[in-house]
Short mmCIF file of C-alpha atoms in Angstrom, two decimals:
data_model
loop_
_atom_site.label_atom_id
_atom_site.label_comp_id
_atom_site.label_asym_id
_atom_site.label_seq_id
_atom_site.Cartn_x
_atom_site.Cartn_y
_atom_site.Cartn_z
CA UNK J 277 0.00 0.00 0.00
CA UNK J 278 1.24 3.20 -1.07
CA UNK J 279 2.41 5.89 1.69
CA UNK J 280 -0.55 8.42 2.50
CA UNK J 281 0.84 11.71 1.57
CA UNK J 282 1.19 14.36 4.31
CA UNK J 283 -1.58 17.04 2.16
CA UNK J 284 -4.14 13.81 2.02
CA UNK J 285 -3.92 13.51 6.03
CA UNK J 286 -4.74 16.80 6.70
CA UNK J 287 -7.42 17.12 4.00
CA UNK J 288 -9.02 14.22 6.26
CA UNK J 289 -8.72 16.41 9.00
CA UNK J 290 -5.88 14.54 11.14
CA UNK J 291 -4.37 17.33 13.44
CA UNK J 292 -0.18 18.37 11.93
CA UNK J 293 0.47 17.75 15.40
CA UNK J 294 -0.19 14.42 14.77
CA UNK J 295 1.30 14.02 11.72
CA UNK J 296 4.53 15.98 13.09
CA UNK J 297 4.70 12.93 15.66
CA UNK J 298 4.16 10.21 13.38
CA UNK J 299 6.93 11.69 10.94
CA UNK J 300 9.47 11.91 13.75
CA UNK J 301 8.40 8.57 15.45
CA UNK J 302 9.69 6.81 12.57
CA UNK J 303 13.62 8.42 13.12
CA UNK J 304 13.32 8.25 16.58
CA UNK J 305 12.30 4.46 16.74
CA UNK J 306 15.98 3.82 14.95
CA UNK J 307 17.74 5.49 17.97
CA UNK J 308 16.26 2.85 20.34
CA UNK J 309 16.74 -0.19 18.15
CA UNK J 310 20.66 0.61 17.77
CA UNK J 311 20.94 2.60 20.71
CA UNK J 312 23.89 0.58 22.15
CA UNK J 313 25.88 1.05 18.59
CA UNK J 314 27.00 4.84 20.22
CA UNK J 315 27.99 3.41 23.60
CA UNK J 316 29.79 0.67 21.77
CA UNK J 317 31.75 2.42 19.24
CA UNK J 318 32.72 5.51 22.08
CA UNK J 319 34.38 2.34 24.27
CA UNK J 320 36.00 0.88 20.69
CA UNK J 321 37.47 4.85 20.45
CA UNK J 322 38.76 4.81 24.23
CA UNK J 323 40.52 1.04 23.70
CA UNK J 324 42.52 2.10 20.67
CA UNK J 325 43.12 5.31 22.54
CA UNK J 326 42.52 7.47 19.32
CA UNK J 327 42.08 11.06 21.36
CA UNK J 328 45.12 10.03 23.70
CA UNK J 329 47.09 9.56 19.93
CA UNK J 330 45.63 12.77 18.88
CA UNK J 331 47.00 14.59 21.99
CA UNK J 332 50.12 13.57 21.80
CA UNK J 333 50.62 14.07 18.24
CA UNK J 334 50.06 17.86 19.35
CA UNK J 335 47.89 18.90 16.04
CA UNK J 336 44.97 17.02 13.71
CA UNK J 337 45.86 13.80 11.88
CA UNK J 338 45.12 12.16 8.92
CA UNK J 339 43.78 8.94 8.59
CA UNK J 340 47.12 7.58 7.48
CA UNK J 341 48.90 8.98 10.24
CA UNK J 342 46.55 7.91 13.22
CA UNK J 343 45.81 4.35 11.65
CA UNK J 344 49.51 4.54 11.65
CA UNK J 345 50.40 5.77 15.36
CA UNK J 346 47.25 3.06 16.02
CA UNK J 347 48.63 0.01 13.93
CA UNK J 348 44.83 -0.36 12.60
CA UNK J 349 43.26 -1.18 9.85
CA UNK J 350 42.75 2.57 7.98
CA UNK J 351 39.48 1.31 6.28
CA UNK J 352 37.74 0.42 9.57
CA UNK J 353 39.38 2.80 11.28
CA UNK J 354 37.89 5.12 8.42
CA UNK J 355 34.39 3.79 9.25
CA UNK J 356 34.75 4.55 12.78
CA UNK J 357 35.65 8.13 12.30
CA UNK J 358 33.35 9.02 10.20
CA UNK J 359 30.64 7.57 12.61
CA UNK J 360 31.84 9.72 15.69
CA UNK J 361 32.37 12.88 13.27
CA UNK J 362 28.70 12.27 12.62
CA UNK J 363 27.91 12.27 15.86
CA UNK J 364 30.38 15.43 16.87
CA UNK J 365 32.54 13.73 18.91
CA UNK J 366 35.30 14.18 16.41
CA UNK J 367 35.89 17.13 13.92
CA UNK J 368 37.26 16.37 10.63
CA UNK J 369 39.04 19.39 8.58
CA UNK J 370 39.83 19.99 5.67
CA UNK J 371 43.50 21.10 4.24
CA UNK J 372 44.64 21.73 0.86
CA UNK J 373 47.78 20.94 0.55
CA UNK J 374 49.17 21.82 -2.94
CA UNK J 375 45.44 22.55 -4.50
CA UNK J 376 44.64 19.12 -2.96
CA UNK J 377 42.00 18.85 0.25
CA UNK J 378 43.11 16.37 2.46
CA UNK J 379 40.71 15.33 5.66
CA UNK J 380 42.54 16.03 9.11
CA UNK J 381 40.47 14.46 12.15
CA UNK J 382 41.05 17.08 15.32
CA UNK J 383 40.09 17.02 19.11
CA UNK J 384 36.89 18.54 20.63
CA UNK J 385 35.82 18.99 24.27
CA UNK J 386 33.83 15.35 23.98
CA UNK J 387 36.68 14.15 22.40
CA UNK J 388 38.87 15.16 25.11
CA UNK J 389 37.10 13.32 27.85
CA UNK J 390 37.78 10.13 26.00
CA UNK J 391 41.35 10.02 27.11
CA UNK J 392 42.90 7.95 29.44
CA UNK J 393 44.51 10.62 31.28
CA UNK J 394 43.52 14.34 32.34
CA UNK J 395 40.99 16.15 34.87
CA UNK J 396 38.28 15.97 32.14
CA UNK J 397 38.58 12.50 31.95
CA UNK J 398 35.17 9.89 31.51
CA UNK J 399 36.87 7.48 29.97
CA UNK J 400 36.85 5.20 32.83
CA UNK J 401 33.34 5.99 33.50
CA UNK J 402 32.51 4.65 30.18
CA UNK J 403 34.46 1.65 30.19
CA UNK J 404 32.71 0.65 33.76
CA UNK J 405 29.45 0.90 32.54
CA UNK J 406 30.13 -0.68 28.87
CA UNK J 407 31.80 -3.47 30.77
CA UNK J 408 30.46 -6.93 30.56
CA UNK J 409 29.25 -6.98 34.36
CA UNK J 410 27.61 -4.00 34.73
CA UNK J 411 25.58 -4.61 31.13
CA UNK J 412 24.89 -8.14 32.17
CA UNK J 413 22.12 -6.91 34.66
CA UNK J 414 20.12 -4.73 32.16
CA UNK J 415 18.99 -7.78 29.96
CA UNK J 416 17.02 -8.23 33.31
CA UNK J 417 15.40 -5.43 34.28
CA UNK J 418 11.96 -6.54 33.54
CA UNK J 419 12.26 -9.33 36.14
CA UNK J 420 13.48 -6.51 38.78
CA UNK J 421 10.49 -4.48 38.04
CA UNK J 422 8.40 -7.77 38.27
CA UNK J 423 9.70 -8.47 41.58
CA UNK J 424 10.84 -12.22 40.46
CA UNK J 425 14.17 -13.12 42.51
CA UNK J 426 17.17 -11.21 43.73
CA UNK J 427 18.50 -8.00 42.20
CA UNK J 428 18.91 -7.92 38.43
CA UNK J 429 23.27 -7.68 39.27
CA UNK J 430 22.72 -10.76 41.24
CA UNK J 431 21.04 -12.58 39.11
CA UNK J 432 23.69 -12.23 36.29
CA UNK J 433 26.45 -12.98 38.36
CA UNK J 434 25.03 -14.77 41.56
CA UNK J 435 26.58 -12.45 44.16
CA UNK J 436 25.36 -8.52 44.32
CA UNK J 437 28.25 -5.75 43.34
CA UNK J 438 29.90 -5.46 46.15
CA UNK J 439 31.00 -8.87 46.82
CA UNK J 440 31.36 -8.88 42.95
CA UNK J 441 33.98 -5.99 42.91
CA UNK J 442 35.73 -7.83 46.04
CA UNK J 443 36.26 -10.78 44.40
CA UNK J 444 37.29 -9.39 40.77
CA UNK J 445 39.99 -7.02 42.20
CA UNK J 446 40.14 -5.77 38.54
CA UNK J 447 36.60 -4.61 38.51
CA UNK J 448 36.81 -3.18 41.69
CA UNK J 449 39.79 -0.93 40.47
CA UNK J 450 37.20 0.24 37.36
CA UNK J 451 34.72 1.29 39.68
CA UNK J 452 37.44 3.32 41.79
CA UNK J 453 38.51 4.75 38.77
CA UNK J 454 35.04 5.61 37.58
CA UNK J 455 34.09 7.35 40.96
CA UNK J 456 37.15 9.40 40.57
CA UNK J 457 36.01 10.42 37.12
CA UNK J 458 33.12 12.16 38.79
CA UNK J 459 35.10 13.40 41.39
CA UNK J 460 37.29 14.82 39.26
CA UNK J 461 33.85 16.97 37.63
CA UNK J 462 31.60 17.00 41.39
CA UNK J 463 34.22 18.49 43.57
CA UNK J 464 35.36 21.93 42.19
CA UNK J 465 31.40 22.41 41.14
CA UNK J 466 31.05 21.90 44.77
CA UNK J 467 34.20 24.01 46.31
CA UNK J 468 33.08 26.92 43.60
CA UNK J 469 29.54 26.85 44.42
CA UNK J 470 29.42 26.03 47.88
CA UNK J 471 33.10 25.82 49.97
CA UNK J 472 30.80 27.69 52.69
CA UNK J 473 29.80 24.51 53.83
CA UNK J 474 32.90 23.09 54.90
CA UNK J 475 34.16 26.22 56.91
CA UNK J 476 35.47 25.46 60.70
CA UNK J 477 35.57 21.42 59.57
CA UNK J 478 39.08 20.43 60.70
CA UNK J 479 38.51 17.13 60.23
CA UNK J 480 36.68 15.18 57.95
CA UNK J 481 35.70 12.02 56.85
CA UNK J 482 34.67 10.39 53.72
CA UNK J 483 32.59 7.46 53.81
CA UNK J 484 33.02 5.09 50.89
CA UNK J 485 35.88 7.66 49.21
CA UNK J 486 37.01 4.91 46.86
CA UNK J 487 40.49 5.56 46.38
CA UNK J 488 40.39 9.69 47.73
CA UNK J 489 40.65 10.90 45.09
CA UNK J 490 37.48 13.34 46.27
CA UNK J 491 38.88 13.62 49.78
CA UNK J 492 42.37 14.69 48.52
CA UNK J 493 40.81 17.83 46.11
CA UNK J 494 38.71 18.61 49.18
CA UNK J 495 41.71 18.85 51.53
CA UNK J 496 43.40 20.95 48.70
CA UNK J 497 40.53 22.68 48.02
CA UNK J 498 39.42 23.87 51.62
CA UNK J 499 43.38 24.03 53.36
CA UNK J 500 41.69 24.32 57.03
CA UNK J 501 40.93 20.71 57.08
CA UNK J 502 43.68 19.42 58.70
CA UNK J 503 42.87 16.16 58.17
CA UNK J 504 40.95 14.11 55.96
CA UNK J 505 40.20 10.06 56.87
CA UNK J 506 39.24 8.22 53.57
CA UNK J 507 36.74 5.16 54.64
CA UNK J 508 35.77 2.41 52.65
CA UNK J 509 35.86 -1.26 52.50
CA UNK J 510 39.02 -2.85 53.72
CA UNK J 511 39.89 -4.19 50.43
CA UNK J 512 39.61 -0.67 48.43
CA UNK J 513 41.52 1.20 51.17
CA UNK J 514 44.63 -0.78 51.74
CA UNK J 515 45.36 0.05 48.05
CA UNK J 516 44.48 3.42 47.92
CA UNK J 517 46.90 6.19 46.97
CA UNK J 518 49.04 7.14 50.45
CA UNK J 519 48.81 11.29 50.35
CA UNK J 520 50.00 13.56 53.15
CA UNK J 521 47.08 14.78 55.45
CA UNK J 522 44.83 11.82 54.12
CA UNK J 523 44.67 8.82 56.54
CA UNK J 524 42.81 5.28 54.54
CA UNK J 525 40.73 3.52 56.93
CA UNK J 526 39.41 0.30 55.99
CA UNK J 527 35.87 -0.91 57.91
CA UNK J 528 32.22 -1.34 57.06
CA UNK J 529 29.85 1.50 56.89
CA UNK J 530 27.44 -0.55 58.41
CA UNK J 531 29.31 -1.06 61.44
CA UNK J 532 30.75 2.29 62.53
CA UNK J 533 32.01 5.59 60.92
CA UNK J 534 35.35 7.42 61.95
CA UNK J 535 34.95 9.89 64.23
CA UNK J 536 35.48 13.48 62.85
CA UNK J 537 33.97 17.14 62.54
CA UNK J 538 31.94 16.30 59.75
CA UNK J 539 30.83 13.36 57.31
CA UNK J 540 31.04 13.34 53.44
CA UNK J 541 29.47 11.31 51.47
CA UNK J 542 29.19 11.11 47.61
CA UNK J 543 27.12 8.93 45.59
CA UNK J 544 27.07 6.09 48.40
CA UNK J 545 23.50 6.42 49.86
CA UNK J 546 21.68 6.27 46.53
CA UNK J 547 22.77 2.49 46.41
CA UNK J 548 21.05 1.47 49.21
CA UNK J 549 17.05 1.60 50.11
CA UNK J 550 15.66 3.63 52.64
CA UNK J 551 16.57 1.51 56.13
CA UNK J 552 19.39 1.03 54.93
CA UNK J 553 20.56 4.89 54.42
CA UNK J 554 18.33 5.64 57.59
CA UNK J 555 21.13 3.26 59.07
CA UNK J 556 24.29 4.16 57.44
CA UNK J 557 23.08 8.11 58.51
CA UNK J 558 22.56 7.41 61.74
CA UNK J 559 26.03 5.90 61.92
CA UNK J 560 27.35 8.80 60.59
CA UNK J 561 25.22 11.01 63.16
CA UNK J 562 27.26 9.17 65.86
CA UNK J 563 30.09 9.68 64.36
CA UNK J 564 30.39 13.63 64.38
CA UNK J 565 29.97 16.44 67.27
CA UNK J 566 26.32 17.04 68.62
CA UNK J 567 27.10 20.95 68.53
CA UNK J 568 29.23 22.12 65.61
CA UNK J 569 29.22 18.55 63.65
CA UNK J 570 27.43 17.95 60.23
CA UNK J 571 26.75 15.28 57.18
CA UNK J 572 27.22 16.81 53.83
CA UNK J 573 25.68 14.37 51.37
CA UNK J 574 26.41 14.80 47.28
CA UNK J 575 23.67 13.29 45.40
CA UNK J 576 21.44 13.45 42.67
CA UNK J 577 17.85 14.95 43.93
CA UNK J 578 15.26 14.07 41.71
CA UNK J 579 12.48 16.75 40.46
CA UNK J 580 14.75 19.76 41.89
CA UNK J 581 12.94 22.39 40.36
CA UNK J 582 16.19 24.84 41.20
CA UNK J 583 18.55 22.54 39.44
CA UNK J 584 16.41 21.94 36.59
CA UNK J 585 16.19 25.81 35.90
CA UNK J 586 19.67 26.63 36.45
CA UNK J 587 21.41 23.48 34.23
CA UNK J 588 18.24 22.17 32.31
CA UNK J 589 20.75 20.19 30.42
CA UNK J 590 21.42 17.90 33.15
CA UNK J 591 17.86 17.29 34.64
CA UNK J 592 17.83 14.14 33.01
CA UNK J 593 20.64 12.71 34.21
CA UNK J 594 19.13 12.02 37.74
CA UNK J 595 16.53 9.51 36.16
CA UNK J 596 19.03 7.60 33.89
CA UNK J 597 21.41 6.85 36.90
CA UNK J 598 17.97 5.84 38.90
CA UNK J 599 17.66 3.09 36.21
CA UNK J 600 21.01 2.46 36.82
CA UNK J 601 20.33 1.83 40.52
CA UNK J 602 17.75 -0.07 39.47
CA UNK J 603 19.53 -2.47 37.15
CA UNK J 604 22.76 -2.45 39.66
CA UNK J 605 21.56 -2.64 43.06
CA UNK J 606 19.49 -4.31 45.42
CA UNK J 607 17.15 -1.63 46.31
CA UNK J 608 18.86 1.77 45.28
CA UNK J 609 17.60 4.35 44.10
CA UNK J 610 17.50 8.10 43.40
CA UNK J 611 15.85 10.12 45.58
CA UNK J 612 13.33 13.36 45.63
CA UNK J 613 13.63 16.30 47.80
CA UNK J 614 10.79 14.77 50.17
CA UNK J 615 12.44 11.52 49.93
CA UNK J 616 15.97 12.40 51.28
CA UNK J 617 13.80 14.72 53.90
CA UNK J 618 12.14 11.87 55.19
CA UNK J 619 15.75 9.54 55.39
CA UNK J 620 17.35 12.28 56.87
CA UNK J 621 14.48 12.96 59.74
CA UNK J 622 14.39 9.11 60.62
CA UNK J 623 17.88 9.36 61.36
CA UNK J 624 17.73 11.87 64.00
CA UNK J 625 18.70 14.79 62.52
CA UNK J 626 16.73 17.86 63.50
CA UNK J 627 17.31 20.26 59.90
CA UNK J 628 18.56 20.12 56.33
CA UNK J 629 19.77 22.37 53.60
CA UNK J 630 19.59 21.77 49.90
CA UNK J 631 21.46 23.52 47.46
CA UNK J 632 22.20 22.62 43.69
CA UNK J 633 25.68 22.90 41.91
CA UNK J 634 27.08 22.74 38.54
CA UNK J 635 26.90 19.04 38.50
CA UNK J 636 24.35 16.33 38.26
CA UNK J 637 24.50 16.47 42.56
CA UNK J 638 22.93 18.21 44.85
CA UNK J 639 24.97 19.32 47.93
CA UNK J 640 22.64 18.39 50.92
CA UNK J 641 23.52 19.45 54.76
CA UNK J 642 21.80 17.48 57.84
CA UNK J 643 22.34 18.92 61.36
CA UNK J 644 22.23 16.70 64.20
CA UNK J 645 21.16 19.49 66.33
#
């Protein structure tokens, strides 16, 4: 049957809004059927290391001279280029040389955040959540929003992430490396938009700080805390980076928190449901002093109208990573501003201040008294 032209429809009185939809549901559609092709060919770009190649070369290449410096195949490499060009991620410029253009591919800021190496670095981000674990989980998703079983992680790969990550010492190293990636973009978004909230804190701790690399920017950041304690799991702190001022304490959340002015903690309570965080807070309530102590908590809020308006771009981000709770956790989950009020009320503490940065988090302060 022959298309119905557009003029027909709306001689039979079908609204344009309607027929605007239906003309961009059938592009859109493609973007979900091959929607893993972009993650997929980004990780392909940070394995060969093609904007680390770039870099070092110190100008734009041709495709000669980075399937060269690569030791690829120039025809696929060709194919990937021109698919990340496409998509902006690359430039590609054009240079006559003696009357003849020749194609030069060149950096841009996405680009950039593909290398290995550098304070804009995601590529370790990226290769986390492309990995073969953490996609695993997604192909059951539907049987975590059934309620069928354990946790979509655990079904995978029998065991949830933790105990994953502490048996596969190499995976545990990714997701270090990945939290430091957002570290690396969270922490001077919060030390330029909010220091305030560390003033008169000599001593802090961080409670699951990964390897420190958050702790150490804050210590260099805010040079009146005279000492920082990085906590996390015994087997992520005894390998963590020795820095002066930075003490790695190894112990379970769950158990007991280090004793200190005031509590940090960064994209740690959003893995865990509501008891849970009610418990790991109150932990951290004992933890700090009754008068002058605090809890600063870095974490996506959900629905924050204040966030939304300031950095629209980024007011999606909060519901992806909750589907990434929900595919990688137990009972995790992103939280809305009544949400974290009501975790932060069962566990004791009397007030609470919200205030957004430039940064998919949300700075949050809870008072004990």
């Amino acid at each position: 049957m022959e298309e119905i032209q557009r003029d027909e429809l709306i001689k039979w009185g079908i609204p344009e809004e309607e027929i605007e939809e239906e003309e961009r549901a059938k592009v859109e559609i493609w973007k979900y059927i091959f929607g893993f092709v972009e993650m997929a060919v980004v990780k392909c770009a940070i394995e060969l290391g093609i904007a680390d190649v770039i870099a070092t070369h110190g100008r734009p290449m041709t495709l000669l001279e980075l399937s060269s410096a690569l030791d690829c195949d120039p025809q696929n490499l060709h194919r990937i280029m021109r698919f990340l060009v496409n998509r902006a991620i690359f430039k590609e410029i054009l240079i006559r040389n003696d009357a003849v253009p020749t194609a030069y591919y060149a950096q841009t800021p996405i680009s950039r955040r593909l290398m290995r190496t550098g304070e804009n670095s995601m590529a370790a981000f990226i290769l986390l959540e492309s990995s073969p674990p953490m996609l695993a989980p997604w192909h059951g998703l539907s049987a975590r929003v059934m309620a069928r079983g354990t946790s979509a992680f655990e079904a995978a790969h029998g065991e949830d992430i933790w105990k994953y990550a502490e048996a596969n010492p190499g995976h545990a190293r990714l997701i270090d490396e990945a939290m430091a990636c957002d570290a690396r973009v969270a922490v001077p978004a919060i030390i330029d938009g909010c220091s305030d909230v560390f003033d008169g804190v000599r001593t802090l701790v961080d409670v699951g700080g990964g390897n420190g690399t958050a702790l150490r920017m804050l210590v260099k950041g805010c040079p009146w805390i005279s000492k920082g304690i990085n906590f996390d799991l015994p087997h992520v702190a005894s390998v963590a980076e020795k820095c002066e001022g930075i003490e790695h304490v190894g112990g379970d959340m769950f158990e007991f928190v280090p004793k200190a002015d005031a509590v940090f903690l960064m994209w740690v309570l959003h893995d865990w449901a509501d008891d849970e965080c009610i418990h790991i807070l109150k932990k951290c309530r004992a933890a700090i002093p009754k008068d002058i102590g605090k809890v600063i908590i870095a974490e996506a809020v959900i629905g924050n109208k204040e966030q939304q308006k300031e950095d629209n771009k980024l007011k999606d981000v909060g519901l992806v990573l909750d589907m990434v709770m929900m595919a990688h956790t137990t009972k995790g989950k992103e939280r809305t501003l009544d949400e974290w009020a009501y975790v932060i009320r069962e566990a004791g503490f009397s007030r609470h201040t919200v205030r957004s940065i430039a940064a998919v988090q949300s700075v949050i302060e809870a008072f004990p008294a």
